[in-house]
CSV table of C-alpha atoms in Angstrom, one decimal:
chain,number,residue,atom,x,y,z
J,92,UNK,CA,0.0,0.0,0.0
J,93,UNK,CA,1.4,3.4,-0.9
J,94,UNK,CA,2.3,5.7,1.9
J,95,UNK,CA,0.2,8.6,0.6
J,96,UNK,CA,-2.9,6.3,0.9
J,97,UNK,CA,-2.0,5.5,4.5
J,98,UNK,CA,-1.9,9.3,5.3
J,99,UNK,CA,-5.2,9.8,3.5
J,100,UNK,CA,-6.9,7.0,5.5
J,101,UNK,CA,-5.4,8.5,8.7
J,102,UNK,CA,-6.9,11.9,7.7
J,103,UNK,CA,-10.3,10.4,7.1
J,104,UNK,CA,-10.3,8.5,10.4
J,105,UNK,CA,-9.3,11.7,12.2
J,106,UNK,CA,-12.0,13.7,10.5
J,107,UNK,CA,-14.6,11.2,11.5
J,108,UNK,CA,-13.3,11.2,15.1
J,109,UNK,CA,-13.6,15.0,15.1
J,110,UNK,CA,-17.2,14.8,14.2
J,111,UNK,CA,-17.9,12.8,17.4
J,112,UNK,CA,-15.6,14.8,19.7
J,113,UNK,CA,-15.9,18.4,18.5
J,114,UNK,CA,-12.6,19.4,20.1
J,115,UNK,CA,-11.1,20.9,16.9
J,116,UNK,CA,-7.8,19.1,17.7
J,117,UNK,CA,-8.5,15.9,15.7
J,118,UNK,CA,-9.8,17.9,12.8
J,119,UNK,CA,-6.6,19.9,12.7
J,120,UNK,CA,-4.5,16.7,12.8
J,121,UNK,CA,-6.7,15.3,10.0
J,122,UNK,CA,-5.9,18.3,7.8
J,123,UNK,CA,-2.2,17.9,8.6
J,124,UNK,CA,-2.4,14.3,7.6
J,125,UNK,CA,-4.2,15.2,4.3
J,126,UNK,CA,-1.5,17.7,3.5
J,127,UNK,CA,1.1,15.2,4.3
J,128,UNK,CA,-0.6,12.7,2.0
J,129,UNK,CA,-0.2,15.3,-0.8
J,130,UNK,CA,3.6,15.6,0.0
J,131,UNK,CA,3.8,11.8,0.0
J,132,UNK,CA,2.1,11.6,-3.4
J,133,UNK,CA,4.7,14.0,-4.7
J,134,UNK,CA,7.4,11.6,-3.6
J,135,UNK,CA,8.8,13.1,-0.5
J,136,UNK,CA,10.7,10.5,1.6
J,137,UNK,CA,9.0,9.2,4.8
J,138,UNK,CA,11.2,11.1,7.3
J,139,UNK,CA,10.4,14.4,5.6
J,140,UNK,CA,6.7,13.4,5.5
J,141,UNK,CA,6.9,13.0,9.3
J,142,UNK,CA,8.5,16.4,9.6
J,143,UNK,CA,5.8,18.0,7.5
J,144,UNK,CA,3.1,16.4,9.5
J,145,UNK,CA,4.7,17.3,12.8
J,146,UNK,CA,5.3,20.9,11.8
J,147,UNK,CA,1.8,21.4,10.5
J,148,UNK,CA,0.2,19.8,13.5
J,149,UNK,CA,2.2,21.8,16.1
J,150,UNK,CA,1.7,25.1,14.3
J,151,UNK,CA,-2.0,24.5,13.8
J,152,UNK,CA,-2.6,23.3,17.3
J,153,UNK,CA,-0.8,26.3,18.8
J,154,UNK,CA,-2.3,29.0,16.6
J,155,UNK,CA,-5.4,27.8,14.8
J,156,UNK,CA,-7.1,25.7,17.5
J,157,UNK,CA,-7.4,28.5,20.1
J,158,UNK,CA,-9.2,30.7,17.5
J,159,UNK,CA,-11.5,27.8,16.4
J,160,UNK,CA,-12.4,27.0,20.1
J,161,UNK,CA,-13.1,30.7,20.8
J,162,UNK,CA,-15.5,30.8,17.9
J,163,UNK,CA,-17.2,27.5,18.9
J,164,UNK,CA,-17.6,28.5,22.5
J,165,UNK,CA,-18.1,32.2,22.1
J,166,UNK,CA,-20.2,34.2,24.5
J,167,UNK,CA,-24.0,34.2,24.1
J,168,UNK,CA,-24.7,37.4,22.1
J,169,UNK,CA,-28.4,37.5,22.6
J,170,UNK,CA,-30.3,37.8,25.9
J,171,UNK,CA,-33.6,36.1,26.3
J,172,UNK,CA,-36.5,36.2,28.8
J,173,UNK,CA,-36.2,38.6,31.7
J,174,UNK,CA,-32.4,39.0,31.0
J,175,UNK,CA,-33.4,40.9,27.9
J,176,UNK,CA,-35.2,43.5,30.0
J,177,UNK,CA,-32.2,44.5,32.1
J,178,UNK,CA,-30.8,47.8,30.9
J,179,UNK,CA,-34.0,48.9,29.0
J,180,UNK,CA,-35.9,52.0,29.8
J,181,UNK,CA,-39.4,52.0,31.3
J,182,UNK,CA,-42.1,54.5,32.1
J,183,UNK,CA,-43.5,54.8,35.5
J,184,UNK,CA,-47.3,54.2,35.5
J,185,UNK,CA,-47.9,54.5,39.3
J,186,UNK,CA,-45.6,55.9,41.9
J,187,UNK,CA,-42.6,53.6,42.5
J,188,UNK,CA,-41.0,53.4,46.0
J,189,UNK,CA,-38.8,50.9,47.7
J,190,UNK,CA,-42.0,48.8,48.5
J,191,UNK,CA,-43.7,48.8,45.1
J,192,UNK,CA,-45.2,50.5,42.1
J,193,UNK,CA,-45.9,49.9,38.4
J,194,UNK,CA,-43.9,50.5,35.3
J,195,UNK,CA,-44.4,49.9,31.6
J,196,UNK,CA,-41.6,48.1,29.8
J,197,UNK,CA,-42.0,47.7,26.1
J,198,UNK,CA,-45.8,47.8,26.2
J,199,UNK,CA,-46.1,45.4,29.2
J,200,UNK,CA,-47.0,46.6,32.7
J,201,UNK,CA,-44.7,45.3,35.4
J,202,UNK,CA,-44.7,45.6,39.2
J,203,UNK,CA,-41.7,47.5,40.2
J,204,UNK,CA,-39.7,48.8,43.2
J,205,UNK,CA,-37.0,51.4,43.4
J,206,UNK,CA,-33.4,50.2,43.4
J,207,UNK,CA,-32.6,52.8,46.1
J,208,UNK,CA,-35.3,52.1,48.8
J,209,UNK,CA,-35.3,55.8,49.8
J,210,UNK,CA,-36.4,57.1,46.4
J,211,UNK,CA,-39.9,57.9,45.4
J,212,UNK,CA,-40.3,58.0,41.6
J,213,UNK,CA,-43.4,59.9,40.4
J,214,UNK,CA,-45.7,58.7,37.6
J,215,UNK,CA,-44.5,59.7,34.1
J,216,UNK,CA,-40.8,59.5,34.9
J,217,UNK,CA,-38.4,57.5,32.8
J,218,UNK,CA,-36.4,54.8,34.6
J,219,UNK,CA,-33.8,52.2,33.8
J,220,UNK,CA,-34.4,48.6,34.6
J,221,UNK,CA,-31.5,47.5,36.8
J,222,UNK,CA,-32.6,43.9,37.4
J,223,UNK,CA,-35.6,41.6,37.4
J,224,UNK,CA,-36.3,40.1,40.8
J,225,UNK,CA,-39.0,37.4,40.2
J,226,UNK,CA,-41.8,39.2,38.6
J,227,UNK,CA,-40.7,42.7,39.8
J,228,UNK,CA,-38.6,45.1,37.9
J,229,UNK,CA,-36.0,46.9,40.1
J,230,UNK,CA,-35.7,50.4,38.6
J,231,UNK,CA,-33.6,53.6,39.0
J,232,UNK,CA,-34.6,57.0,37.7
J,233,UNK,CA,-32.7,58.4,34.7
J,234,UNK,CA,-32.2,62.0,36.0
């Protein structure tokens, strides 16, 4: 069996293993094996094939894999549910104190309380939603 075919089979096995593990390491090794298969097909001697494979694998694992992993496990860019309400503005419907009140956030009316318990926020004021505590918006005036 030709050596280039052995490298190509190794590349295929590594690619299939990558599908099951999703670590990006086996896929990178598979690409290195595929490139090495090309060099073997060109007639490079086996010791140089091993050098090509090792160099490609090391460089790729050190420089390409961290970027690939960062993209695979990137931060969640969108917020959902009550997390999406934090930071939005709201309009006070009924006076908000440290004990309670009502605000309108994006067309929905919410129970609310002031972030600073000593504040009294009058109706009509614009506030920022600091957090959501259960079904209560904790708000702070914009002024």
